[in-house]
Amino acid sequence: MSLHATAAALVAPGKGILAADESHPTMAKRLARIGVESSERVRRDYRELLLATPRLSEHVSGVILFDETIRQTRSSGMPFAQGLLRAGIIPGIKVDAGLAPLPRFPDESVAQGLDGLSDRLAEYAALGARFAKWRAVIRIGAGRPSSTCIAANAHALARYAAAAQEQGLVPVVEPEVLMDGDHSLERCALVTAAVLRAVYDQLARHRVDLGGTLLKPNMVLPGTDSGQVVGDDEVAAATLAVLRDTVPASVPGLVFLSGGQSAEEATARLDALNRSGHQPWQLSFSFGRALQAPVLDAWGGHHDHRDAAQAALLHRARMNGLARRGRWSAALEPSPPPLVA
Ligand code: 13P
């Protein structure tokens, strides 16, 4: 499949991406929350549970894997990437090597992993990956982000995107502006716009073919400590205002990250985005926590809870599939347990 065809397939109507590419420390944190210790065996079992969910391909177009996972096999012995391809789901791979502090810029980081990247991409392609992801992180705070931090991360994202395309992989370009902090929605909008302008300037300089890319943006939200209360339609309007000013129409799709929103918040906002009239790009999801948190809760590390955990994943995937079309409603969610006085 060509880069353009793969990018289009990843944002097919009603479908989106499951991000299951947590690094070892992040996975250990997610598992610790449900009282499970992380080990290679546990990570493999959990990810097999996710990827073998029956009918997942009805709502999930692609899955982002971590380096360890793309080298692991299902209990049957079939490599995970092959299992996904057989199920009609496109395998992807996280290729940044995490965040490094940006010297002389306290509390700022640059995503690393450019050294040897082309060789790693070629190996991942041989293992079955058809798309890649690189996540840069931008933190809002007093005097942050610096223009240096934005420029360094935009440059690295463009170097990665060009290298991915050269190896036949669709780059998912992720410059995440974090929700952490006490900033307002308006500040998040200004920062997100500045970051996206820098990213598309660098992608052009590095001759990246935008029709064979996807953008993985944050939604425009107030900081978690801001106390600012916003409605879903307000979030959708602020997010679209920024994206329409900065993201070229030749990009086929935007796959939002969830970034710490609850599962239902992320779905409600994706639905509001898709109800906002016609846009030049598909508006889809590439959720990690917003798809997996309810699965981890249902599973709890117990083999007997596997079916319930898969049902939880299928439900969230279906809800986000509906939100992709602007057809979700809170009434479709199971009612929360009654409050005990
Ligand atoms: P969240 O949806 O949990 O933000 O994760 C998405 C992701 O892949 C971050 O890189």
mmCIF file of C-alpha atoms and ligand atoms in Angstrom:
data_model
loop_
_atom_site.group_PDB
_atom_site.id
_atom_site.type_symbol
_atom_site.label_atom_id
_atom_site.label_comp_id
_atom_site.label_asym_id
_atom_site.label_seq_id
_atom_site.Cartn_x
_atom_site.Cartn_y
_atom_site.Cartn_z
ATOM 1 C CA MET A 1 0.000 0.000 0.000
ATOM 2 C CA SER A 2 1.224 3.511 -0.777
ATOM 3 C CA LEU A 3 1.840 6.032 2.004
ATOM 4 C CA HIS A 4 -1.285 7.918 0.969
ATOM 5 C CA ALA A 5 -3.434 4.766 0.960
ATOM 6 C CA THR A 6 -2.135 3.685 4.379
ATOM 7 C CA ALA A 7 -2.722 7.145 5.877
ATOM 8 C CA ALA A 8 -6.263 7.185 4.449
ATOM 9 C CA ALA A 9 -6.969 3.663 5.744
ATOM 10 C CA LEU A 10 -5.868 4.682 9.251
ATOM 11 C CA VAL A 11 -8.554 7.398 9.286
ATOM 12 C CA ALA A 12 -11.285 5.396 7.518
ATOM 13 C CA PRO A 13 -14.801 6.503 8.540
ATOM 14 C CA GLY A 14 -15.822 5.241 11.977
ATOM 15 C CA LYS A 15 -12.327 4.009 12.816
ATOM 16 C CA GLY A 16 -9.296 5.207 14.746
ATOM 17 C CA ILE A 17 -6.041 4.101 16.345
ATOM 18 C CA LEU A 18 -5.389 2.268 19.600
ATOM 19 C CA ALA A 19 -2.147 3.553 21.150
ATOM 20 C CA ALA A 20 -0.646 0.588 23.027
ATOM 21 C CA ASP A 21 2.969 1.722 22.850
ATOM 22 C CA GLU A 22 3.683 2.528 26.490
ATOM 23 C CA SER A 23 7.367 2.421 27.368
ATOM 24 C CA HIS A 24 8.418 0.095 30.224
ATOM 25 C CA PRO A 25 8.246 2.831 32.927
ATOM 26 C CA THR A 26 4.836 4.066 31.701
ATOM 27 C CA MET A 27 3.452 0.524 31.502
ATOM 28 C CA ALA A 28 4.752 -0.159 35.024
ATOM 29 C CA LYS A 29 2.843 2.936 36.210
ATOM 30 C CA ARG A 30 -0.396 1.888 34.470
ATOM 31 C CA LEU A 31 -0.151 -1.651 35.906
ATOM 32 C CA ALA A 32 0.771 -0.420 39.408
ATOM 33 C CA ARG A 33 -2.546 1.485 39.471
ATOM 34 C CA ILE A 34 -4.396 -1.863 39.349
ATOM 35 C CA GLY A 35 -1.940 -3.557 41.725
ATOM 36 C CA VAL A 36 -0.080 -5.589 39.106
ATOM 37 C CA GLU A 37 3.700 -5.765 38.853
ATOM 38 C CA SER A 38 5.128 -5.233 35.390
ATOM 39 C CA SER A 39 7.160 -8.034 33.789
ATOM 40 C CA GLU A 40 7.719 -9.104 30.219
ATOM 41 C CA ARG A 41 5.203 -11.927 30.709
ATOM 42 C CA VAL A 42 2.514 -9.646 32.168
ATOM 43 C CA ARG A 43 2.991 -7.036 29.428
ATOM 44 C CA ARG A 44 2.718 -9.732 26.774
ATOM 45 C CA ASP A 45 -0.416 -11.259 28.307
ATOM 46 C CA TYR A 46 -2.077 -7.864 28.668
ATOM 47 C CA ARG A 47 -1.254 -6.806 25.143
ATOM 48 C CA GLU A 48 -2.437 -10.133 23.745
ATOM 49 C CA LEU A 49 -5.724 -9.523 25.548
ATOM 50 C CA LEU A 50 -5.984 -6.094 23.873
ATOM 51 C CA LEU A 51 -4.969 -7.131 20.374
ATOM 52 C CA ALA A 52 -6.977 -10.357 20.264
ATOM 53 C CA THR A 53 -10.239 -8.592 21.159
ATOM 54 C CA PRO A 54 -12.901 -10.018 18.832
ATOM 55 C CA ARG A 55 -14.353 -7.511 16.312
ATOM 56 C CA LEU A 56 -11.792 -4.852 17.243
ATOM 57 C CA SER A 57 -11.230 -4.114 13.554
ATOM 58 C CA GLU A 58 -14.789 -2.769 13.248
ATOM 59 C CA HIS A 59 -13.681 0.392 15.081
ATOM 60 C CA VAL A 60 -9.886 0.231 15.202
ATOM 61 C CA SER A 61 -7.882 0.784 12.017
ATOM 62 C CA GLY A 62 -4.392 0.563 13.513
ATOM 63 C CA VAL A 63 -2.492 -0.179 16.718
ATOM 64 C CA ILE A 64 0.733 1.497 17.831
ATOM 65 C CA LEU A 65 3.090 -1.079 19.330
ATOM 66 C CA PHE A 66 6.202 -0.692 21.485
ATOM 67 C CA ASP A 67 9.568 -2.167 20.466
ATOM 68 C CA GLU A 68 9.192 -5.099 22.886
ATOM 69 C CA THR A 69 5.690 -5.955 21.619
ATOM 70 C CA ILE A 70 6.494 -6.022 17.913
ATOM 71 C CA ARG A 71 9.092 -8.716 18.742
ATOM 72 C CA GLN A 72 6.669 -10.780 20.866
ATOM 73 C CA THR A 73 4.192 -13.439 19.776
ATOM 74 C CA ARG A 74 0.676 -14.448 20.733
ATOM 75 C CA SER A 75 0.287 -17.653 22.799
ATOM 76 C CA SER A 76 -0.261 -19.413 19.462
ATOM 77 C CA GLY A 77 3.246 -18.385 18.393
ATOM 78 C CA MET A 78 2.060 -15.857 15.804
ATOM 79 C CA PRO A 79 3.915 -12.533 15.955
ATOM 80 C CA PHE A 80 1.636 -9.702 17.137
ATOM 81 C CA ALA A 81 2.103 -7.662 13.956
ATOM 82 C CA GLN A 82 1.072 -10.636 11.774
ATOM 83 C CA GLY A 83 -1.965 -11.252 13.970
ATOM 84 C CA LEU A 84 -3.035 -7.637 13.486
ATOM 85 C CA LEU A 85 -2.568 -7.749 9.720
ATOM 86 C CA ARG A 86 -4.659 -10.929 9.546
ATOM 87 C CA ALA A 87 -7.413 -9.227 11.527
ATOM 88 C CA GLY A 88 -7.378 -6.302 9.090
ATOM 89 C CA ILE A 89 -5.678 -3.907 11.532
ATOM 90 C CA ILE A 90 -2.581 -1.932 10.523
ATOM 91 C CA PRO A 91 0.441 -2.368 12.828
ATOM 92 C CA GLY A 92 2.366 0.744 13.844
ATOM 93 C CA ILE A 93 5.414 1.366 16.019
ATOM 94 C CA LYS A 94 6.631 4.036 18.424
ATOM 95 C CA VAL A 95 10.094 5.091 17.250
ATOM 96 C CA ASP A 96 11.159 8.021 19.422
ATOM 97 C CA ALA A 97 13.448 7.006 22.250
ATOM 98 C CA GLY A 98 11.725 9.117 24.898
ATOM 99 C CA LEU A 99 12.438 12.593 26.205
ATOM 100 C CA ALA A 100 15.800 14.112 27.072
ATOM 101 C CA PRO A 101 16.165 17.348 29.059
ATOM 102 C CA LEU A 102 16.907 20.333 26.828
ATOM 103 C CA PRO A 103 20.224 21.654 28.174
ATOM 104 C CA ARG A 104 20.025 25.207 29.594
ATOM 105 C CA PHE A 105 16.195 25.172 29.416
ATOM 106 C CA PRO A 106 14.913 23.970 32.801
ATOM 107 C CA ASP A 107 11.795 21.756 32.673
ATOM 108 C CA GLU A 108 11.880 21.522 28.892
ATOM 109 C CA SER A 109 12.640 18.453 26.840
ATOM 110 C CA VAL A 110 13.388 17.278 23.344
ATOM 111 C CA ALA A 111 12.341 13.886 22.007
ATOM 112 C CA GLN A 112 15.388 11.819 21.121
ATOM 113 C CA GLY A 113 16.057 8.882 18.788
ATOM 114 C CA LEU A 114 17.294 10.306 15.482
ATOM 115 C CA ASP A 115 20.650 8.477 15.591
ATOM 116 C CA GLY A 116 20.315 5.181 13.740
ATOM 117 C CA LEU A 117 16.647 5.903 13.064
ATOM 118 C CA SER A 118 16.633 4.861 9.397
ATOM 119 C CA ASP A 119 18.013 1.411 10.253
ATOM 120 C CA ARG A 120 15.441 0.935 13.004
ATOM 121 C CA LEU A 121 12.622 2.013 10.683
ATOM 122 C CA ALA A 122 13.766 -0.478 8.043
ATOM 123 C CA GLU A 123 13.797 -3.250 10.657
ATOM 124 C CA TYR A 124 10.317 -2.338 11.908
ATOM 125 C CA ALA A 125 9.012 -2.314 8.333
ATOM 126 C CA ALA A 126 10.415 -5.831 7.875
ATOM 127 C CA LEU A 127 8.640 -6.874 11.097
ATOM 128 C CA GLY A 128 5.314 -5.710 9.614
ATOM 129 C CA ALA A 129 4.930 -2.072 10.745
ATOM 130 C CA ARG A 130 3.226 0.220 8.232
ATOM 131 C CA PHE A 131 3.233 3.419 10.257
ATOM 132 C CA ALA A 132 5.320 5.041 12.974
ATOM 133 C CA LYS A 133 4.848 7.492 15.835
ATOM 134 C CA TRP A 134 7.169 10.100 17.379
ATOM 135 C CA ARG A 135 5.987 12.076 20.404
ATOM 136 C CA ALA A 136 7.398 15.449 21.351
ATOM 137 C CA VAL A 137 6.250 17.063 24.587
ATOM 138 C CA ILE A 138 5.685 20.765 25.141
ATOM 139 C CA ARG A 139 5.048 21.967 28.680
ATOM 140 C CA ILE A 140 3.289 25.260 29.431
ATOM 141 C CA GLY A 141 4.540 27.243 32.448
ATOM 142 C CA ALA A 142 6.147 30.517 33.470
ATOM 143 C CA GLY A 143 8.298 31.481 30.475
ATOM 144 C CA ARG A 144 7.617 28.127 28.821
ATOM 145 C CA PRO A 145 7.605 26.864 26.184
ATOM 146 C CA SER A 146 10.690 28.661 24.907
ATOM 147 C CA SER A 147 10.986 29.244 21.177
ATOM 148 C CA THR A 148 14.144 27.090 21.351
ATOM 149 C CA CYS A 149 12.193 24.128 22.729
ATOM 150 C CA ILE A 150 9.519 24.487 20.039
ATOM 151 C CA ALA A 151 12.121 24.769 17.274
ATOM 152 C CA ALA A 152 14.193 21.790 18.511
ATOM 153 C CA ASN A 153 11.157 19.523 18.730
ATOM 154 C CA ALA A 154 9.694 20.638 15.394
ATOM 155 C CA HIS A 155 13.025 19.990 13.716
ATOM 156 C CA ALA A 156 13.314 16.486 15.211
ATOM 157 C CA LEU A 157 9.725 15.662 14.251
ATOM 158 C CA ALA A 158 10.417 16.656 10.644
ATOM 159 C CA ARG A 159 13.686 14.673 10.494
ATOM 160 C CA TYR A 160 11.769 11.646 11.795
ATOM 161 C CA ALA A 161 8.835 12.124 9.395
ATOM 162 C CA ALA A 162 11.116 12.341 6.371
ATOM 163 C CA ALA A 163 13.063 9.243 7.485
ATOM 164 C CA ALA A 164 9.834 7.288 8.062
ATOM 165 C CA GLN A 165 8.501 8.105 4.600
ATOM 166 C CA GLU A 166 11.800 7.118 3.031
ATOM 167 C CA GLN A 167 11.413 3.668 4.627
ATOM 168 C CA GLY A 168 7.780 3.367 3.457
ATOM 169 C CA LEU A 169 6.164 4.087 6.842
ATOM 170 C CA VAL A 170 3.456 6.703 7.414
ATOM 171 C CA PRO A 171 4.682 9.126 10.089
ATOM 172 C CA VAL A 172 2.218 10.048 12.802
ATOM 173 C CA VAL A 173 3.518 13.426 13.937
ATOM 174 C CA GLU A 174 2.784 14.061 17.618
ATOM 175 C CA PRO A 175 3.682 17.399 19.178
ATOM 176 C CA GLU A 176 1.795 17.101 22.478
ATOM 177 C CA VAL A 177 1.087 20.269 24.436
ATOM 178 C CA LEU A 178 0.484 18.902 27.945
ATOM 179 C CA MET A 179 -2.629 19.578 30.021
ATOM 180 C CA ASP A 180 -0.530 19.900 33.221
ATOM 181 C CA GLY A 181 -0.473 23.391 34.710
ATOM 182 C CA ASP A 182 -2.722 26.287 35.647
ATOM 183 C CA HIS A 183 -2.848 27.936 32.222
ATOM 184 C CA SER A 184 -6.089 28.971 30.535
ATOM 185 C CA LEU A 185 -7.706 27.485 27.435
ATOM 186 C CA GLU A 186 -6.668 30.648 25.580
ATOM 187 C CA ARG A 187 -2.997 30.122 26.485
ATOM 188 C CA CYS A 188 -3.184 26.491 25.355
ATOM 189 C CA ALA A 189 -4.615 27.727 22.036
ATOM 190 C CA LEU A 190 -1.762 30.217 21.526
ATOM 191 C CA VAL A 191 0.925 27.662 22.381
ATOM 192 C CA THR A 192 -0.641 24.883 20.276
ATOM 193 C CA ALA A 193 -0.825 27.247 17.298
ATOM 194 C CA ALA A 194 2.820 28.300 17.672
ATOM 195 C CA VAL A 195 3.917 24.665 17.913
ATOM 196 C CA LEU A 196 1.915 23.553 14.869
ATOM 197 C CA ARG A 197 3.202 26.477 12.778
ATOM 198 C CA ALA A 198 6.772 25.472 13.596
ATOM 199 C CA VAL A 199 6.047 21.806 12.864
ATOM 200 C CA TYR A 200 4.511 22.452 9.415
ATOM 201 C CA ASP A 201 7.303 24.862 8.525
ATOM 202 C CA GLN A 202 9.878 22.154 9.314
ATOM 203 C CA LEU A 203 7.914 19.387 7.573
ATOM 204 C CA ALA A 204 7.949 21.510 4.410
ATOM 205 C CA ARG A 205 11.687 22.219 4.725
ATOM 206 C CA HIS A 206 12.339 18.481 5.068
ATOM 207 C CA ARG A 207 10.263 17.736 1.940
ATOM 208 C CA VAL A 208 7.734 15.605 3.772
ATOM 209 C CA ASP A 209 4.764 14.525 1.633
ATOM 210 C CA LEU A 210 1.887 15.696 3.826
ATOM 211 C CA GLY A 211 -0.679 13.441 2.100
ATOM 212 C CA GLY A 212 1.261 10.489 3.519
ATOM 213 C CA THR A 213 1.285 11.735 7.126
ATOM 214 C CA LEU A 214 -1.131 12.025 10.024
ATOM 215 C CA LEU A 215 -1.047 14.627 12.789
ATOM 216 C CA LYS A 216 -1.603 13.511 16.380
ATOM 217 C CA PRO A 217 -2.566 16.739 18.158
ATOM 218 C CA ASN A 218 -3.746 17.588 21.648
ATOM 219 C CA MET A 219 -7.187 19.062 22.044
ATOM 220 C CA VAL A 220 -7.118 22.713 23.144
ATOM 221 C CA LEU A 221 -7.956 22.557 26.859
ATOM 222 C CA PRO A 222 -7.420 24.612 30.005
ATOM 223 C CA GLY A 223 -4.646 23.384 32.330
ATOM 224 C CA THR A 224 -5.752 20.766 34.856
ATOM 225 C CA ASP A 225 -4.982 23.165 37.764
ATOM 226 C CA SER A 226 -6.593 26.232 36.164
ATOM 227 C CA GLY A 227 -10.047 25.778 37.642
ATOM 228 C CA GLN A 228 -11.457 26.910 34.273
ATOM 229 C CA VAL A 229 -14.606 24.982 33.373
ATOM 230 C CA VAL A 230 -15.311 24.503 29.676
ATOM 231 C CA GLY A 231 -18.023 22.739 27.716
ATOM 232 C CA ASP A 232 -17.357 20.174 25.016
ATOM 233 C CA ASP A 233 -18.531 22.541 22.274
ATOM 234 C CA GLU A 234 -16.165 25.229 23.554
ATOM 235 C CA VAL A 235 -13.255 22.780 23.440
ATOM 236 C CA ALA A 236 -14.218 21.730 19.917
ATOM 237 C CA ALA A 237 -14.496 25.346 18.709
ATOM 238 C CA ALA A 238 -11.166 26.396 20.253
ATOM 239 C CA THR A 239 -9.419 23.290 18.904
ATOM 240 C CA LEU A 240 -10.769 23.708 15.366
ATOM 241 C CA ALA A 241 -9.928 27.429 15.311
ATOM 242 C CA VAL A 242 -6.263 26.579 15.973
ATOM 243 C CA LEU A 243 -6.127 23.614 13.595
ATOM 244 C CA ARG A 244 -7.760 25.473 10.714
ATOM 245 C CA ASP A 245 -5.179 28.243 11.040
ATOM 246 C CA THR A 246 -2.181 25.942 11.110
ATOM 247 C CA VAL A 247 -2.710 22.483 9.557
ATOM 248 C CA PRO A 248 -2.649 22.249 5.748
ATOM 249 C CA ALA A 249 -5.687 20.711 4.068
ATOM 250 C CA SER A 250 -3.453 18.137 2.337
ATOM 251 C CA VAL A 251 -3.019 16.298 5.669
ATOM 252 C CA PRO A 252 -5.594 13.467 5.425
ATOM 253 C CA GLY A 253 -6.392 13.111 9.090
ATOM 254 C CA LEU A 254 -5.899 14.275 12.640
ATOM 255 C CA VAL A 255 -5.837 11.562 15.297
ATOM 256 C CA PHE A 256 -6.230 13.166 18.716
ATOM 257 C CA LEU A 257 -4.381 11.957 21.804
ATOM 258 C CA SER A 258 -6.395 11.768 25.025
ATOM 259 C CA GLY A 259 -3.674 13.254 27.237
ATOM 260 C CA GLY A 260 -5.176 12.469 30.644
ATOM 261 C CA GLN A 261 -8.841 13.247 29.926
ATOM 262 C CA SER A 262 -11.258 10.626 31.219
ATOM 263 C CA ALA A 263 -12.432 8.050 28.684
ATOM 264 C CA GLU A 264 -15.868 9.616 28.406
ATOM 265 C CA GLU A 265 -14.566 13.218 28.247
ATOM 266 C CA ALA A 266 -12.288 12.337 25.351
ATOM 267 C CA THR A 267 -15.157 10.642 23.505
ATOM 268 C CA ALA A 268 -17.594 13.515 24.144
ATOM 269 C CA ARG A 269 -15.091 16.053 22.812
ATOM 270 C CA LEU A 270 -14.239 13.968 19.761
ATOM 271 C CA ASP A 271 -17.966 13.769 19.086
ATOM 272 C CA ALA A 272 -18.314 17.569 19.450
ATOM 273 C CA LEU A 273 -15.404 18.037 17.025
ATOM 274 C CA ASN A 274 -17.117 15.825 14.462
ATOM 275 C CA ARG A 275 -20.438 17.630 14.897
ATOM 276 C CA SER A 276 -18.791 20.968 14.036
ATOM 277 C CA GLY A 277 -19.465 20.863 10.317
ATOM 278 C CA HIS A 278 -17.260 19.884 7.424
ATOM 279 C CA GLN A 279 -13.474 20.092 7.915
ATOM 280 C CA PRO A 280 -10.648 19.546 5.426
ATOM 281 C CA TRP A 281 -9.325 16.507 7.333
ATOM 282 C CA GLN A 282 -10.774 13.416 9.008
ATOM 283 C CA LEU A 283 -11.046 13.930 12.786
ATOM 284 C CA SER A 284 -10.220 10.690 14.537
ATOM 285 C CA PHE A 285 -8.558 9.261 17.637
ATOM 286 C CA SER A 286 -5.282 7.703 18.668
ATOM 287 C CA PHE A 287 -6.102 7.221 22.324
ATOM 288 C CA GLY A 288 -3.967 5.432 24.874
ATOM 289 C CA ARG A 289 -5.403 6.015 28.329
ATOM 290 C CA ALA A 290 -8.931 6.879 27.124
ATOM 291 C CA LEU A 291 -9.189 3.435 25.492
ATOM 292 C CA GLN A 292 -7.193 1.389 27.976
ATOM 293 C CA ALA A 293 -8.027 2.723 31.447
ATOM 294 C CA PRO A 294 -11.448 0.971 31.561
ATOM 295 C CA VAL A 295 -9.821 -2.217 30.203
ATOM 296 C CA LEU A 296 -7.178 -2.248 32.927
ATOM 297 C CA ASP A 297 -9.867 -1.660 35.549
ATOM 298 C CA ALA A 298 -11.978 -4.554 34.249
ATOM 299 C CA TRP A 299 -8.966 -6.874 33.952
ATOM 300 C CA GLY A 300 -7.140 -6.217 37.224
ATOM 301 C CA GLY A 301 -4.525 -8.800 36.235
ATOM 302 C CA HIS A 302 -7.002 -11.718 36.551
ATOM 303 C CA HIS A 303 -7.128 -14.257 33.754
ATOM 304 C CA ASP A 304 -10.823 -14.867 34.539
ATOM 305 C CA HIS A 305 -11.608 -11.212 33.789
ATOM 306 C CA ARG A 306 -10.259 -11.381 30.256
ATOM 307 C CA ASP A 307 -13.675 -11.425 28.580
ATOM 308 C CA ALA A 308 -14.890 -8.472 30.643
ATOM 309 C CA ALA A 309 -11.717 -6.556 29.791
ATOM 310 C CA GLN A 310 -12.118 -7.229 26.071
ATOM 311 C CA ALA A 311 -15.772 -6.184 26.303
ATOM 312 C CA ALA A 312 -14.631 -2.910 27.916
ATOM 313 C CA LEU A 313 -12.191 -2.278 25.056
ATOM 314 C CA LEU A 314 -14.760 -3.079 22.384
ATOM 315 C CA HIS A 315 -17.247 -0.760 24.071
ATOM 316 C CA ARG A 316 -14.816 2.187 24.202
ATOM 317 C CA ALA A 317 -13.721 1.543 20.623
ATOM 318 C CA ARG A 318 -17.352 1.497 19.514
ATOM 319 C CA MET A 319 -18.144 4.726 21.401
ATOM 320 C CA ASN A 320 -15.166 6.454 19.764
ATOM 321 C CA GLY A 321 -16.156 5.003 16.400
ATOM 322 C CA LEU A 322 -19.544 6.687 16.852
ATOM 323 C CA ALA A 323 -17.889 9.936 17.988
ATOM 324 C CA ARG A 324 -15.845 9.810 14.778
ATOM 325 C CA ARG A 325 -19.149 10.271 12.956
ATOM 326 C CA GLY A 326 -20.647 12.746 15.454
ATOM 327 C CA ARG A 327 -23.177 10.109 16.502
ATOM 328 C CA TRP A 328 -22.190 9.442 20.096
ATOM 329 C CA SER A 329 -24.445 10.289 23.022
ATOM 330 C CA ALA A 330 -23.962 9.919 26.779
ATOM 331 C CA ALA A 331 -27.096 7.752 26.827
ATOM 332 C CA LEU A 332 -25.092 5.006 25.066
ATOM 333 C CA GLU A 333 -22.717 4.742 28.023
ATOM 334 C CA PRO A 334 -23.510 2.338 30.862
ATOM 335 C CA SER A 335 -24.977 4.265 33.802
ATOM 336 C CA PRO A 336 -22.517 4.718 36.662
ATOM 337 C CA PRO A 337 -23.163 2.665 39.807
ATOM 338 C CA PRO A 338 -25.582 4.453 42.205
ATOM 339 C CA LEU A 339 -23.926 6.558 44.874
ATOM 340 C CA VAL A 340 -24.196 4.993 48.305
ATOM 341 C CA ALA A 341 -25.116 7.573 50.945
HETATM 342 P P1 13P B 1 -2.952 9.160 25.573
HETATM 343 O O1 13P B 1 -4.201 9.037 24.733
HETATM 344 O O2 13P B 1 -3.010 8.403 26.867
HETATM 345 O O3 13P B 1 -2.527 10.600 25.726
HETATM 346 O O4 13P B 1 -1.792 8.416 24.782
HETATM 347 C C1 13P B 1 -1.678 8.607 23.443
HETATM 348 C C2 13P B 1 -0.256 8.473 23.046
HETATM 349 O O5 13P B 1 0.100 7.607 22.280
HETATM 350 C C3 13P B 1 0.718 9.413 23.580
HETATM 351 O O6 13P B 1 1.876 9.333 22.817
#
